[in-house]
XYZ file of C-alpha atoms in Angstrom:
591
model
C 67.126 -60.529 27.623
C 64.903 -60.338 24.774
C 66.141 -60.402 21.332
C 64.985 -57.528 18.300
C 64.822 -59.981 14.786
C 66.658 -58.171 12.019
C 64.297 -55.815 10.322
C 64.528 -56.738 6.226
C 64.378 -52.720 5.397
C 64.163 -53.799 1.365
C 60.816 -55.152 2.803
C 59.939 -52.453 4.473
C 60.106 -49.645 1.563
C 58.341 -52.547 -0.400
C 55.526 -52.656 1.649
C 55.172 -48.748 2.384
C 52.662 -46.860 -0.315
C 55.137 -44.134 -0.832
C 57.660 -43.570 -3.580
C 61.049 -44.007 -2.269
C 64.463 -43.730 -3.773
C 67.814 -43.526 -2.895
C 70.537 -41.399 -4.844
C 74.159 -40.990 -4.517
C 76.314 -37.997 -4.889
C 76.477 -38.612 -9.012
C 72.421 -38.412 -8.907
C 72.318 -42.043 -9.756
C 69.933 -44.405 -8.350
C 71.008 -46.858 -5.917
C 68.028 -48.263 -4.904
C 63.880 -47.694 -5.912
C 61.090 -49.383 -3.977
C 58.262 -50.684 -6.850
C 56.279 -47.457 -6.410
C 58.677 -45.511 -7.195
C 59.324 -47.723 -10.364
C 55.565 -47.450 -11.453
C 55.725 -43.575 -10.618
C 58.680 -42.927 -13.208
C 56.698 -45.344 -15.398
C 58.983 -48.141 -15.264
C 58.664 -51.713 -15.412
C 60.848 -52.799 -12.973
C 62.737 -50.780 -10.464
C 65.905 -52.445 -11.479
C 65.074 -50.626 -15.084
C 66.235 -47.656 -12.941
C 69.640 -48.700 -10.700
C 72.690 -47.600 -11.663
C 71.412 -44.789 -13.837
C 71.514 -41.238 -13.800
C 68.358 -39.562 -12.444
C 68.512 -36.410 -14.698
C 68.785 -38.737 -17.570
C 66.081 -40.603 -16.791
C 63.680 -37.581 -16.223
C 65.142 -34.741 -18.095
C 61.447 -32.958 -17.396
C 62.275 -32.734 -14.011
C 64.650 -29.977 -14.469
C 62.133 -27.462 -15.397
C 60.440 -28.305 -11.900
C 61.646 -27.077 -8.417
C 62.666 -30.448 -7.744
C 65.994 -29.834 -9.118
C 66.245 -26.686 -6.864
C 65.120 -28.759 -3.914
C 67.415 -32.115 -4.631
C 70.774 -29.894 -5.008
C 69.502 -28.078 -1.720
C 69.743 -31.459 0.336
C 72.637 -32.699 -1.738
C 74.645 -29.957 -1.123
C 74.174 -28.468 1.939
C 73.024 -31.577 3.470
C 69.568 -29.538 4.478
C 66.500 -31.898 5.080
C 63.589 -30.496 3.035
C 60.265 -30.677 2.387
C 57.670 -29.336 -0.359
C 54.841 -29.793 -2.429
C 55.495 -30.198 -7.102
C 53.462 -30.696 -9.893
C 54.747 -33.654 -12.049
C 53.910 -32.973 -15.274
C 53.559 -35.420 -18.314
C 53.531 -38.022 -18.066
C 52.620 -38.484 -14.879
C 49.886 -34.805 -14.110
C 49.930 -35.548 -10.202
C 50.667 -33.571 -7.786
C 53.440 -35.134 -5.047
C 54.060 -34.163 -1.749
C 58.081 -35.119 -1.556
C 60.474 -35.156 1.431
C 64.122 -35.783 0.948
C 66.566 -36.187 3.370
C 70.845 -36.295 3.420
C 72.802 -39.365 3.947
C 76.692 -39.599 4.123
C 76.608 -40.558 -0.028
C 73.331 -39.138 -1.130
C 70.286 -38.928 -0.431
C 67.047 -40.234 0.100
C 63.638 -39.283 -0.837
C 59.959 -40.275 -0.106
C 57.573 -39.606 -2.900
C 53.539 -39.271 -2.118
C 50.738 -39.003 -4.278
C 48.644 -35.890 -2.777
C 47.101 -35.067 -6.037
C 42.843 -35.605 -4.203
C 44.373 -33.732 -1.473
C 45.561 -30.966 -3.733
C 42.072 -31.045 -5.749
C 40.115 -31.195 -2.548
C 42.160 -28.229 -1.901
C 41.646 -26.680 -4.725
C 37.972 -27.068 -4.283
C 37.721 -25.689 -1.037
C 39.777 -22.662 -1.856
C 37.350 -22.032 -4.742
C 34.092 -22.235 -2.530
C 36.018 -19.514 -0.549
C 37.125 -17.766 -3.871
C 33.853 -17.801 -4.930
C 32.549 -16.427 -1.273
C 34.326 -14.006 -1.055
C 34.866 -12.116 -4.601
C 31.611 -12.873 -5.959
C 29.431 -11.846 -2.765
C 27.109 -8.857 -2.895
C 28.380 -7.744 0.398
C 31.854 -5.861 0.619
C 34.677 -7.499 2.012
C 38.030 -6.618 3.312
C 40.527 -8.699 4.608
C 42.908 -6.967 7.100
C 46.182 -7.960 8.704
C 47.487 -7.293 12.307
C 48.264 -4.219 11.945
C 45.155 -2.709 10.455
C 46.908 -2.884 6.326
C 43.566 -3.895 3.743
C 45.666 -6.887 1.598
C 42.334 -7.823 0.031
C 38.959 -6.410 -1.354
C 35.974 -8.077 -3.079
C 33.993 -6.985 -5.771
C 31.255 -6.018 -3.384
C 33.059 -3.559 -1.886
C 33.884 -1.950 -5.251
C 29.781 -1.853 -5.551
C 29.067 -0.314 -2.409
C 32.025 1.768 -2.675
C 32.535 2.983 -6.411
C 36.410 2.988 -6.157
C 38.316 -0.008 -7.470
C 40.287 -2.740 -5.317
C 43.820 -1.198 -6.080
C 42.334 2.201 -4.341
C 42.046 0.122 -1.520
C 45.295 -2.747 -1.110
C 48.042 -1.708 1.922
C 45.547 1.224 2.998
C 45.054 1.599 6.836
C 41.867 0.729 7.517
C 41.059 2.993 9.826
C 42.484 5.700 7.354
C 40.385 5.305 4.659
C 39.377 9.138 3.615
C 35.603 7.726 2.213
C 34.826 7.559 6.135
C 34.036 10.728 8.590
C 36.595 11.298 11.301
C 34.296 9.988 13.930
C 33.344 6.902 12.136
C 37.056 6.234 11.788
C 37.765 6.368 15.533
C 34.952 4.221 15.948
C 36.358 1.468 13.283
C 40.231 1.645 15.026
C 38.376 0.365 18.527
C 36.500 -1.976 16.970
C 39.397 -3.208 15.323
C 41.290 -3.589 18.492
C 38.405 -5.506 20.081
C 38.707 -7.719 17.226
C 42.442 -8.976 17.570
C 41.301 -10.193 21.157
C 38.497 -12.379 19.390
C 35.296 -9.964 19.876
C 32.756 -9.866 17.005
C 32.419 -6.078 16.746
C 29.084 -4.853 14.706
C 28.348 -1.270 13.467
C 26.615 1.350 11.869
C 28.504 4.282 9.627
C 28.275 6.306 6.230
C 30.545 5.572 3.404
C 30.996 8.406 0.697
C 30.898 6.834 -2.424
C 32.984 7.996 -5.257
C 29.976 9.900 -6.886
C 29.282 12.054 -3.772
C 26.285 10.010 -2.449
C 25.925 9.112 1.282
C 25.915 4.977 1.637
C 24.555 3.958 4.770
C 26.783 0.626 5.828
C 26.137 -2.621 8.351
C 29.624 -3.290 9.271
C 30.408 -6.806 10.934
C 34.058 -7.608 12.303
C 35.551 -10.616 13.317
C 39.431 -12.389 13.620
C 40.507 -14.574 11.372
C 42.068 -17.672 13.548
C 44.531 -20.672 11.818
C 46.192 -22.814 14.759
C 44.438 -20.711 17.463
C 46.066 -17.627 16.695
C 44.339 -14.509 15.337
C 46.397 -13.925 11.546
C 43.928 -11.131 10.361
C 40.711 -9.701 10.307
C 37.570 -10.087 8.074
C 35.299 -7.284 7.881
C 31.887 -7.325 5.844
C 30.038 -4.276 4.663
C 26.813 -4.319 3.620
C 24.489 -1.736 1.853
C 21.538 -1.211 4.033
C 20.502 2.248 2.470
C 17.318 1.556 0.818
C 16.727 -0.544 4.100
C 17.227 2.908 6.157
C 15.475 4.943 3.980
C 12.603 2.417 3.908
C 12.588 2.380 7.476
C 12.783 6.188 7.578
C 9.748 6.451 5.467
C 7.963 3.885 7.215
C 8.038 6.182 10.516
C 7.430 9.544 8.066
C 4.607 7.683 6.822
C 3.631 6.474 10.451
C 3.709 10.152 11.252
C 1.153 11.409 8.592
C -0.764 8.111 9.793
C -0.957 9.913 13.355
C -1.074 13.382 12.097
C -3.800 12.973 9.857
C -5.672 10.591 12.438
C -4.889 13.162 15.154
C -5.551 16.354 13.574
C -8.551 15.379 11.620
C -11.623 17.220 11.973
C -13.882 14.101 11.753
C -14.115 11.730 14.310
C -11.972 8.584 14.309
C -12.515 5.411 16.437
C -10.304 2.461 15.775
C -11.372 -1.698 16.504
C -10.164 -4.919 16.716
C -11.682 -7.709 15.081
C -13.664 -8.342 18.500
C -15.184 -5.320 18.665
C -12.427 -3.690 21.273
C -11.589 -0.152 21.119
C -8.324 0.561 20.067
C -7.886 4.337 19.375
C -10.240 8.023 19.771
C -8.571 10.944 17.823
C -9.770 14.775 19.777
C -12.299 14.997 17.004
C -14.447 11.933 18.192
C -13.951 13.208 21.675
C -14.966 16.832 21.124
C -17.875 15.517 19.110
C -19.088 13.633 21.644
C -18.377 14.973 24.848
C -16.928 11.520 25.745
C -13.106 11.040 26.435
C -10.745 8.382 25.724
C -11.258 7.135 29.032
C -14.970 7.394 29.146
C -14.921 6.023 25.491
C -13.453 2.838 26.881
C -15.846 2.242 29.523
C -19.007 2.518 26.306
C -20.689 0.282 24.167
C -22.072 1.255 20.775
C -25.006 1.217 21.487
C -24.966 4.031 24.228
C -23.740 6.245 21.578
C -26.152 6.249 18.729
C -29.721 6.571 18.166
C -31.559 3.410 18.627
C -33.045 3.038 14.832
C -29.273 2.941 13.722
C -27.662 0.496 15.713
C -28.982 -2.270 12.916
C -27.742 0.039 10.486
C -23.560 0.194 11.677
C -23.884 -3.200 13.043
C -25.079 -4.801 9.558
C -22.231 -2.376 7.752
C -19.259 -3.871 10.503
C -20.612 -7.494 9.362
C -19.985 -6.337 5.890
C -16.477 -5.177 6.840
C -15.782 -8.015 8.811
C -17.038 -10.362 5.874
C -14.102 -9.058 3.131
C -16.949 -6.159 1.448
C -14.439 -3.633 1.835
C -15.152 0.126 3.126
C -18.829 1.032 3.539
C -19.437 5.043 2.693
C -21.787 7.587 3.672
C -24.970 6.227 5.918
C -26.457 8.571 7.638
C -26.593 8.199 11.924
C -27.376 10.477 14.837
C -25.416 10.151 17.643
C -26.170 11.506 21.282
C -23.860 12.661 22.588
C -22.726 13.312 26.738
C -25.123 16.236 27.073
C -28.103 13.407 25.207
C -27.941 15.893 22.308
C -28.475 14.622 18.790
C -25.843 15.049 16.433
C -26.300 13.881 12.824
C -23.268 12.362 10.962
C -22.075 10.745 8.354
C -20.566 7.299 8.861
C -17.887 5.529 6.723
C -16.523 2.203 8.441
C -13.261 1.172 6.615
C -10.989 -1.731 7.016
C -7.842 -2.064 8.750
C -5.371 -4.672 6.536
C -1.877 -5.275 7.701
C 0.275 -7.635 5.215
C -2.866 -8.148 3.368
C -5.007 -9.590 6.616
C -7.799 -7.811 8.125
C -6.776 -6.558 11.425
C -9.602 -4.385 12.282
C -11.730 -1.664 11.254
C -12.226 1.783 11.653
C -15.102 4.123 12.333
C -15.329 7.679 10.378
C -17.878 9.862 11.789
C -18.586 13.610 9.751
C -20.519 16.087 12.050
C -23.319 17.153 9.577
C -25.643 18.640 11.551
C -25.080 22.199 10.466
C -25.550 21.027 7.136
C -28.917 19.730 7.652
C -30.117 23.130 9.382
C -29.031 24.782 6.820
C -30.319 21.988 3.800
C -33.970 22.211 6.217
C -33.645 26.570 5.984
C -32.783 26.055 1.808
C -36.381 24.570 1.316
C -37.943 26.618 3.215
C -36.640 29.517 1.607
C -37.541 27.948 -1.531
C -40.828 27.473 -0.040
C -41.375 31.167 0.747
C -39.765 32.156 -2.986
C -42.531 29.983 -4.779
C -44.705 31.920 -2.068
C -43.831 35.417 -3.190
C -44.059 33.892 -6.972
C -47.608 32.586 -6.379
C -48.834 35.595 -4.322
C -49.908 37.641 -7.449
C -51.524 34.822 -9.358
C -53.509 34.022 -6.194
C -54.602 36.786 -5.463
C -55.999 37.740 -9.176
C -57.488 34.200 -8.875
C -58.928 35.029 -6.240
C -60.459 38.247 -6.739
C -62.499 36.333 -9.957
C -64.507 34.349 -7.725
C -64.885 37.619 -5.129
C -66.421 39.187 -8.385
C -68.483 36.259 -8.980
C -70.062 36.734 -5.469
C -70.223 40.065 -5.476
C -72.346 40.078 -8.709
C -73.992 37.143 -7.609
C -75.104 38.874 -4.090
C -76.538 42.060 -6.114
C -78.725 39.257 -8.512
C -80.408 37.726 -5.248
C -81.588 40.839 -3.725
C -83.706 41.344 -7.108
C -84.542 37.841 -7.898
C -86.371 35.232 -5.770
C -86.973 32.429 -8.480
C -82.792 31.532 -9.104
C -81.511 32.141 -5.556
C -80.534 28.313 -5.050
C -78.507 28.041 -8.132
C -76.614 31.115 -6.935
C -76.077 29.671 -3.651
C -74.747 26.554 -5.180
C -72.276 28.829 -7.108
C -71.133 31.366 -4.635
C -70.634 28.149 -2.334
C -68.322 26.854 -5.253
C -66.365 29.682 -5.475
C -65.868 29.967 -1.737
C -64.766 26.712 -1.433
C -62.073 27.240 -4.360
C -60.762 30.098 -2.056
C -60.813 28.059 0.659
C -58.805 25.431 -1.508
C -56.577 27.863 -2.782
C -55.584 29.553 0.428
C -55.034 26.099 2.280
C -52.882 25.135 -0.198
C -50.757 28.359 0.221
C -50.929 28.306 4.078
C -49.360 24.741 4.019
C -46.586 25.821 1.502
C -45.233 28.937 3.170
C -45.848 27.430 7.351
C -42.902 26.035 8.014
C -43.190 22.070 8.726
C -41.808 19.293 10.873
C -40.343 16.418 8.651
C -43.668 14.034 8.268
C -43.034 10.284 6.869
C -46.780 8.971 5.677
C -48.016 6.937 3.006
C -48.941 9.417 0.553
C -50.335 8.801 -2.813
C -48.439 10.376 -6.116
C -51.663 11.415 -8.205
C -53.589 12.704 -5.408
C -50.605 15.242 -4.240
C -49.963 16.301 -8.143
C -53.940 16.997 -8.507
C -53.548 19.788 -5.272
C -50.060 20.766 -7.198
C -52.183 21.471 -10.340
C -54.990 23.195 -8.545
C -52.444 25.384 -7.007
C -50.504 26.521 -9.812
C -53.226 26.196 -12.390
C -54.552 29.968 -12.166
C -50.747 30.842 -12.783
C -50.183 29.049 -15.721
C -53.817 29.760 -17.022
C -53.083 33.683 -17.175
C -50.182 32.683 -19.440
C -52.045 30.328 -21.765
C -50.295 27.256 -20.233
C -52.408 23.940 -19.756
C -51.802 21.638 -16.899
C -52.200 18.091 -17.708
C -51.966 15.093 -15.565
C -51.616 11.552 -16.969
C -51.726 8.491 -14.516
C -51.683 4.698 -14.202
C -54.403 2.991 -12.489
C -54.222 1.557 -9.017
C -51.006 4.084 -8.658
C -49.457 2.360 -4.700
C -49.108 5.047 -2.311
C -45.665 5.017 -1.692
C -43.968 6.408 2.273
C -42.874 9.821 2.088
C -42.814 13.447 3.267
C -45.769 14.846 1.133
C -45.082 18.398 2.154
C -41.695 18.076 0.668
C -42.815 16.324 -2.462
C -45.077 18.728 -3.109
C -42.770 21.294 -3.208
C -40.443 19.362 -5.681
C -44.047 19.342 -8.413
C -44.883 23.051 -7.769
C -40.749 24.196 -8.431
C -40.591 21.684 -11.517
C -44.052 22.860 -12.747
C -42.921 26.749 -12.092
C -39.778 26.020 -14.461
C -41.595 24.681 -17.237
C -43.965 27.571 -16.851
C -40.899 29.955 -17.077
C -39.023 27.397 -19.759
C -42.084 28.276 -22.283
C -41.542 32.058 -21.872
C -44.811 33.236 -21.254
C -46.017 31.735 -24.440
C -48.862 29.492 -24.565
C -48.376 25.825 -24.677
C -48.873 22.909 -22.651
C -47.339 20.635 -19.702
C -47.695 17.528 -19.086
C -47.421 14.968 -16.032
C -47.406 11.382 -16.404
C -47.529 8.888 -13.863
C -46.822 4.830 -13.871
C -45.554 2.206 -11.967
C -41.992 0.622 -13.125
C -41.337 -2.046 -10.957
C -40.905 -1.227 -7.491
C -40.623 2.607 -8.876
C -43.307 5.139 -9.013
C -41.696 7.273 -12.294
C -43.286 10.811 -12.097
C -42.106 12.809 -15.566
C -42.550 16.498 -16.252
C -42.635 17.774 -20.473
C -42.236 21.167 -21.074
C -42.811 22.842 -24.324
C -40.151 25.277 -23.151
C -36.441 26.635 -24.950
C -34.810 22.886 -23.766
C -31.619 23.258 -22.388
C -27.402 22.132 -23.936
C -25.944 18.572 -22.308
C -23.801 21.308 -20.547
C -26.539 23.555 -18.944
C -27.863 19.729 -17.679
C -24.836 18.792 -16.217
C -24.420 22.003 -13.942
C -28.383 21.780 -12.779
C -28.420 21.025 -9.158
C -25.390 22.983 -8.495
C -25.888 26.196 -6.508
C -26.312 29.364 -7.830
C -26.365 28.182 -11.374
C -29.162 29.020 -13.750
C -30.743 29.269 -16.590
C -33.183 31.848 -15.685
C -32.531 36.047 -15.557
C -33.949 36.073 -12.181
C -33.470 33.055 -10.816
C -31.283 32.062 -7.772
C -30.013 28.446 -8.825
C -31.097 27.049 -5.499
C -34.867 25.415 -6.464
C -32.983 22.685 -8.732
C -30.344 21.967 -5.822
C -33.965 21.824 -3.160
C -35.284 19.280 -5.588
C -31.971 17.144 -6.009
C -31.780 16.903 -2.131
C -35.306 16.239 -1.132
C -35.600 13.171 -3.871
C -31.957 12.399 -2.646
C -33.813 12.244 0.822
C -36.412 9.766 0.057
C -33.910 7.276 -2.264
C -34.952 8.440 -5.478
C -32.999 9.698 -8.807
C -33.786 12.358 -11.350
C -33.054 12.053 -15.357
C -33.274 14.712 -17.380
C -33.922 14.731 -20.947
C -33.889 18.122 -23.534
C -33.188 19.341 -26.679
C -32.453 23.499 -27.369
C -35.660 24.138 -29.238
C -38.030 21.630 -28.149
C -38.320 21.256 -24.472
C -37.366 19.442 -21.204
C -38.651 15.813 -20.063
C -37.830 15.666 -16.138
C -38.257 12.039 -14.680
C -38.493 11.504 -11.016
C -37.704 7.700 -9.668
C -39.260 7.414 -6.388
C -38.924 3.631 -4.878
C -42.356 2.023 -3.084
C -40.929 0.960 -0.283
C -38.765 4.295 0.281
C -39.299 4.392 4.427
């Protein structure tokens, strides 16, 4: 049979790193291992045996420790608890005492880290949860709020006491139906399911909070003790969100309902959307649209023109307005539009482009009808001065006809000048003729002096009977530039006719200069007319507006538009009182 040495138990508590003491029924010390000697700050433990423990730490009494020791001494109850030693020992001691037949006996352990780990970990979640921006309750078992944050104050507007021992579920901020819907959650939750949920909160002010909620148990030792539930403010996200599909809405509405044609692309060139406009324009629908290329819908001579203004949205230009392209559409009819191709950016990277397309070809009818009414208004101007101009050289011949039947010896010379005067009818007429027949759109190289000297010949005889003298200055070696002469034409004969008109019928002078600035041919018109207020120039070129009794305000807007046509600009220049200057920019490689 195997023999158990004697345990030494005085060895034992010496060896153990807990405080331990033994007291009899008078509270003194009968026995104190050496850490329980250098806990009580004493040398020795025997410094300590056979006195009185209240003596020896009267501070004690303050503590629960006294509570606790007569507990066990008394009732001869085992007990266990955690006290705060103050000076001079500041630790915190975890202490378990225990009844013998003539005392007691009581183990002693340092837990102040544990404490301040404690501590520290019940500040991280003190910190959590007061100082989050998210409202959060803390619920029992039974539904009762024992604990708000800040947060929910925020979200909320009512303070935490409105809250503490309320029924969840009975909160009166909440709608009816939102309140059945937080009691089932909450009974999902106390069998350990997450529960997560959208409802309105009325804050205290009146306003509607929209609210996230998130549910979930709270679990110590495996067994659900309460229930966390976090609130968060997602109203601006809502409300975001809500104007994010209003504005998606107008997107579609505006794209779908507007009355020019919309095409939408990828950055490889694949269709991505037709609005009805595009497909009423074009006779083509979505479907058919898909099955095209570009260049099946436009005019060949454009097709440069939209591809290099795609490289310049695809190359970071930004949007590219107003170029002018004729589609053909299903029928192979032309239709004249203006394009605009703009880019498509989503979070700030280009996406794709779109296409803008503006039916204009009403608009050019009716800009092509404008100068030819002009045309026949100058017409019906002209027709009197023409005719007295000619009827001078019909006098001439008549006169000179009656000469030759008397006279034999000078009947060349009067050939040569009745064969001068005819032609300068024949001039005069041609030039009229040309003016009033309507005339196809013709691009040739045309030179500036040479149409100004048939302008001047026309309209001389008009401003001669008023005293007016036509005079035409010009640059050498003038380079013919490409335009539609016709057109031009009619531009010099309506800003010749309102200098004529700007002097009043009183005699004076105009004058035409041409030079070469750069690659600009600059044609300018003086007047020695009334001049005109920076007002009156501002409104020229608008319709309708005037500066003339009888005038109808559409020759300036003719002019504007025709130069417009061919790339050019117009200045003006004038002073009330001493005339008009009109410049005329026309480039020398205009096509």
């Amino acid at each position: 049979m195997e023999i158990i040495p004697h345990l030494d138990l005085v060895e034992i508590m010496e060896q153990i790193t807990d405080a331990f003491f033994v007291l009899n029924r008078k509270w003194e010390f009968k026995y104190i291992n050496t850490r329980g000697a250098e806990i009580f700050n004493r040398d020795h433990p025997n410094d300590l045996i056979g006195k009185m423990f209240w003596d020896e730490l009267p501070e004690v009494l303050k503590s629960n420790l006294h509570f606790h020791y007569r507990t066990v001494m008394e009732k001869q109850i085992p007990v266990e608890f955690d006290e705060f030693f103050p000076e001079p020992l500041n630790r915190w001691y975890h202490v378990r005492a225990y009844p013998i037949t003539d005392g007691i006996t009581v183990f002693i352990h340092d837990a102040t880290d544990i404490k301040l780990r404690q501590k520290r970990i019940d500040a991280y979640y003190e910190q959590l949860f007061m100082k989050n921006h998210d409202g959060i309750l803390l619920l029992d078992v039974d539904g009762k709020i024992t604990n708000v944050n800040h947060g929910i104050e925020r979200i909320s507007g009512y303070s935490s006491s409105y809250f503490i021992d309320k029924q969840y579920f009975e909160l009166e901020l909440l709608k009816k139906e939102d309140l059945r819907l937080l009691f089932t959650a909450f009974q999902k939750v106390k069998k350990g399911n997450i529960q997560h949920g959208i409802i309105d909160i009325f804050h205290r002010n009146g306003a509607i909070i929209h609210c996230d909620i998130t549910s979930f148990p709270v679990e110590v030792m495996n067994e659900i003790v309460g229930v966390y539930a976090i609130v968060r403010d997602v109203t601006q996200i809502k409300e975001l969100e809500w104007s994010l599909r209003r504005s998606e809405q107008r997107y579609r509405s505006l794209k779908y309902h507007n009355p020019e044609g919309i095409c939408s692309f990828d950055l490889n060139g694949k269709l991505i959307g037709v609005n009805p406009a595009l497909e009423q324009m074009s006779g083509y629908s979505r479907e058919e649209f898909l099955q095209l290329h570009l260049e099946q819908l436009f005019h060949p001579k454009d097709i440069s023109i939209l591809n290099e203004c795609i490289q310049d949205i695809l190359e970071g230009r930004g949007t590219v307005d107003s170029f002018e392209l004729t589609m053909i559409n299903k029928a192979g009819q032309y239709v004249h539009t203006v394009g605009t191709v703009v880019p498509i950016y989503i979070d700030e990277k280009l996406e794709g482009f779109y296409l803008i397309f503006k039916d204009v070809t009403k608009a050019k009818k009716t800009e092509e009808l404008l100068i030819q009414s002009e045309k026949l208004f100058a017409v019906g101007q002209l027709a009197a001065s023409v005719v007295h101009e000619i009827r001078n050289p019909l006098t001439s011949l008549m006169g000179f006809l009656q000469l030759i039947e008397h006279s034999d010896e000078r009947r060349s010379e009067y050939l040569k000048i009745m064969s001068d005067e005819l032609m300068r009818i024949h001039s005069i007429t041609n030039e009229l003729l040309v003016l009033a027949k309507p005339q196809a759109k013709k691009i040739n190289k045309e030179n500036i002096p040479s149409l100004l000297n048939d302008v001047i010949k026309l309209m001389g005889s008009q401003a001669m009977t008023l005293g007016i003298e036509l005079v035409l200055y010009s640059e050498e070696n003038v380079p013919d530039i490409v335009c539609d002469g016709q057109q031009l034409k009619q531009v010099f004969i309506n800003l010749i006719k309102n200098g004529i008109e700007a002097m009043d019928e009183k005699p004076g002078k105009i004058t035409i200069r041409v030079v070469k600035n750069d690659d600009h041919i600059i044609i300018s018109f003086t007047d020695e007319g009334i001049g005109m207020t920076p007002e009156q120039i501002k409104k020229l070129g608008e319709p309708f507006f005037t500066t003339k009794q009888k005038g109808t305000g559409l020759g300036m807007l003719t002019i504007f538009k025709i130069i417009e046509n061919h790339d050019g600009n117009i200045e003006i220049e004038s002073e009330v009182g001493k005339g008009t200057t009109i410049h005329v920019s026309l480039p020398i490689q205009s096509e």
